[in-house]
XYZ file of C-alpha atoms in Angstrom:
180
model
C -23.854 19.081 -21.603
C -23.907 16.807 -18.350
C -21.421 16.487 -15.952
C -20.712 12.734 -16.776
C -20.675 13.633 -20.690
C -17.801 15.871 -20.035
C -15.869 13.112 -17.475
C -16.915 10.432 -20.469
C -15.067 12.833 -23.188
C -12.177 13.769 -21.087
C -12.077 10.254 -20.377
C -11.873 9.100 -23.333
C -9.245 11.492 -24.611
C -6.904 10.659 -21.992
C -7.173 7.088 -23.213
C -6.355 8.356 -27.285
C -3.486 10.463 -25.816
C -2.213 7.420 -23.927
C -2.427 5.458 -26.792
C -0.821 7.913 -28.995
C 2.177 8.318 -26.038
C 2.784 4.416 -26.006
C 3.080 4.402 -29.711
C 5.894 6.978 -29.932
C 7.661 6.548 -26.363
C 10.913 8.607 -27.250
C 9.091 11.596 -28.560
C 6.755 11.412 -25.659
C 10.196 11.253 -23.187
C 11.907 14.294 -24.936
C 8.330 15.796 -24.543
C 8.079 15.709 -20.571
C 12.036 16.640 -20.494
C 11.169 19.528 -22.537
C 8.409 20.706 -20.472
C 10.357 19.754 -17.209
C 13.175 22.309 -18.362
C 11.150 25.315 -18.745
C 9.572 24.568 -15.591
C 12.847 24.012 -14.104
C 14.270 27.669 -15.789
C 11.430 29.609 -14.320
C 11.038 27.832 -11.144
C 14.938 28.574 -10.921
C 14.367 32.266 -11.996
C 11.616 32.916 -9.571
C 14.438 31.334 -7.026
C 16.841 33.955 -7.644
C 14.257 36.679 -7.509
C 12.718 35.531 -4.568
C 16.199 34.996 -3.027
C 17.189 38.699 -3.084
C 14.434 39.273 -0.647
C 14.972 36.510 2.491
C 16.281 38.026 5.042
C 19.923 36.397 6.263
C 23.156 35.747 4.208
C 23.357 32.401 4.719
C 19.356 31.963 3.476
C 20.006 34.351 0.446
C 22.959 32.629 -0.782
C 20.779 29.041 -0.361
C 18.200 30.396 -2.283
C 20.329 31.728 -5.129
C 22.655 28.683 -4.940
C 19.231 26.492 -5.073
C 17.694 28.976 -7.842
C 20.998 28.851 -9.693
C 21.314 25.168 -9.623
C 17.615 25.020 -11.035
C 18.395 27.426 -13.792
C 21.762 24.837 -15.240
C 19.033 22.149 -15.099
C 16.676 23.483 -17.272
C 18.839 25.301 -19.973
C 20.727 21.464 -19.528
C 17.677 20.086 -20.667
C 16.791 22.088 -22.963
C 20.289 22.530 -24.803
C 20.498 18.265 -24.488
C 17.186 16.651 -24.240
C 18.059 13.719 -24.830
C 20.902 13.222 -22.601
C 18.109 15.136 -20.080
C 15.922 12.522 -20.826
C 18.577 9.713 -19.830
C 19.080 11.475 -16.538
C 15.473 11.921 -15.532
C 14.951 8.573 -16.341
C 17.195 7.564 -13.481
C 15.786 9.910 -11.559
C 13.172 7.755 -11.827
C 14.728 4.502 -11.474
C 16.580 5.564 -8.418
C 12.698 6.882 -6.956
C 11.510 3.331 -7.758
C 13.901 1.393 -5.594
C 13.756 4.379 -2.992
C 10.076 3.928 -2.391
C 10.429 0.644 -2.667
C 13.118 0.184 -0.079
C 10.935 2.540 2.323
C 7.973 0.667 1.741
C 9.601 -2.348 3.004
C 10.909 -0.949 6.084
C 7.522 0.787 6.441
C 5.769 -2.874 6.291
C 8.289 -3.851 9.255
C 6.253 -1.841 11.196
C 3.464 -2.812 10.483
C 3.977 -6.368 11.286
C 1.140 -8.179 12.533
C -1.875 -5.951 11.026
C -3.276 -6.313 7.845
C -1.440 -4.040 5.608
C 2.445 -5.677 6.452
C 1.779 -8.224 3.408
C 0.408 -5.898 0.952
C 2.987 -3.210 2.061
C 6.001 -5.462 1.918
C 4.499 -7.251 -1.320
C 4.391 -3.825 -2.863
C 8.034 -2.702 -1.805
C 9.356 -5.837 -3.346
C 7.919 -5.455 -6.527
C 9.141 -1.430 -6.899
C 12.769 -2.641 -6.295
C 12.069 -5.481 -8.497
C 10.734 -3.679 -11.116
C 13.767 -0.487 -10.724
C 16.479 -3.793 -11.292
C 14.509 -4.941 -13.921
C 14.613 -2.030 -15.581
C 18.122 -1.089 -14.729
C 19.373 -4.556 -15.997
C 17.911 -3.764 -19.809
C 19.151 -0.263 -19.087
C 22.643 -1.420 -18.131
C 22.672 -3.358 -21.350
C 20.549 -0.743 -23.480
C 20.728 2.524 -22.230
C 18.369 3.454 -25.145
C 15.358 1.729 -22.821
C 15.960 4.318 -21.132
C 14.809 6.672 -23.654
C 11.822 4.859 -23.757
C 10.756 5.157 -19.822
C 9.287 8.270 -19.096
C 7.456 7.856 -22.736
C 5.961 4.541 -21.543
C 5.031 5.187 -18.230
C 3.040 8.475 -19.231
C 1.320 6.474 -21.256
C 0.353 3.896 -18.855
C -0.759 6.464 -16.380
C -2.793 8.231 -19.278
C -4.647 5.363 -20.070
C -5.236 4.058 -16.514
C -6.618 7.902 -15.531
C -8.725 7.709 -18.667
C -10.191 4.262 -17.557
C -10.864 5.841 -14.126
C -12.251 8.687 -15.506
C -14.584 6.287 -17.934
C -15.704 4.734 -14.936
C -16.268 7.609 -13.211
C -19.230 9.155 -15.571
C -20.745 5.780 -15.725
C -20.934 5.880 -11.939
C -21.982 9.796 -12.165
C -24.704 8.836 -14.369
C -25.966 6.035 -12.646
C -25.461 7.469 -9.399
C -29.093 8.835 -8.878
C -30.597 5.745 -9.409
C -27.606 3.505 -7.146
C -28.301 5.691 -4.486
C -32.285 5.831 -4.607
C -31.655 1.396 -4.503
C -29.099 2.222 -0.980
């Protein structure tokens, strides 16, 4: 099979997957909270077991505070995933109008080249989009339920469109380059 077969197919499933994501949001939330709790219970158990061997008190006790901490979270979300689900999706709310806020100062200095517009443009629109969301959330908090579910799918179906376009350009890209 050809390489841009196998970017066409994995393509394509990425695009059924994000399909199937934005048609069952909540399941697909509980889903990543799920698998973000058992990577947050070993991650936290590798902590503590790496923490016994840094050298200094004041280190070891960080690293089994930090490994300890990681460990609640993920029995937390596993034990409640749906309240785990509410609080990652803030997580990600708060990240939106974080990034945002730090793009914005970032286009400050940039003013005067090229990239202030799209930079500041692009801030905006992340804290736009985190009070937007917050406001239905305020209201709703269900939407919130629906977040990471959505967005998944969105990125699923954008990276199977890239991927799409990606074997079409692998298997034209003998003859576009024979033309250059």
């Amino acid at each position: 099979m050809s390489d841009w077969i196998k970017w066409l197919l994995l393509g394509l499933l990425s695009i059924a997957f994000g399909i199937f994501v934005l048609g069952a949001p909540v399941v697909a939330s509980v889903a990543v909270t799920v698998v973000t709790g058992v990577l947050l219970l070993i991650a936290g158990g590798l902590q503590i077991v790496g923490g016994f061997s840094v050298e200094g008190t004041g280190n070891k006790i960080l690293s089994l505070i930090m490994g300890a901490v990681m460990l609640f979270l993920g029995w937390s979300f596993l034990g409640h995933p749906l309240q785990g689900t509410l609080t990652l999706a803030t997580v990600v709310l708060i990240l939106f109008m974080a990034g945002g806020i730090a793009r914005i100062i970032l286009s400050f200095q940039m003013k005067g080249t090229q990239f202030f517009w799209p930079t500041l443009i692009s801030g905006a629109l992340s804290i736009l989009l985190a009070g937007y969301l917050w406001s239905f959330a305020s209201a709703e908090p269900q939407v919130l339920l629906k977040l990471l579910g959505v967005l998944l799918g969105i990125e699923m179906l954008f990276n199977g469109f890239g991927l799409v376009f990606m074997a079409l350009f692998v298997k034209n890209a003998p003859n576009e380059t024979k033309q250059a």
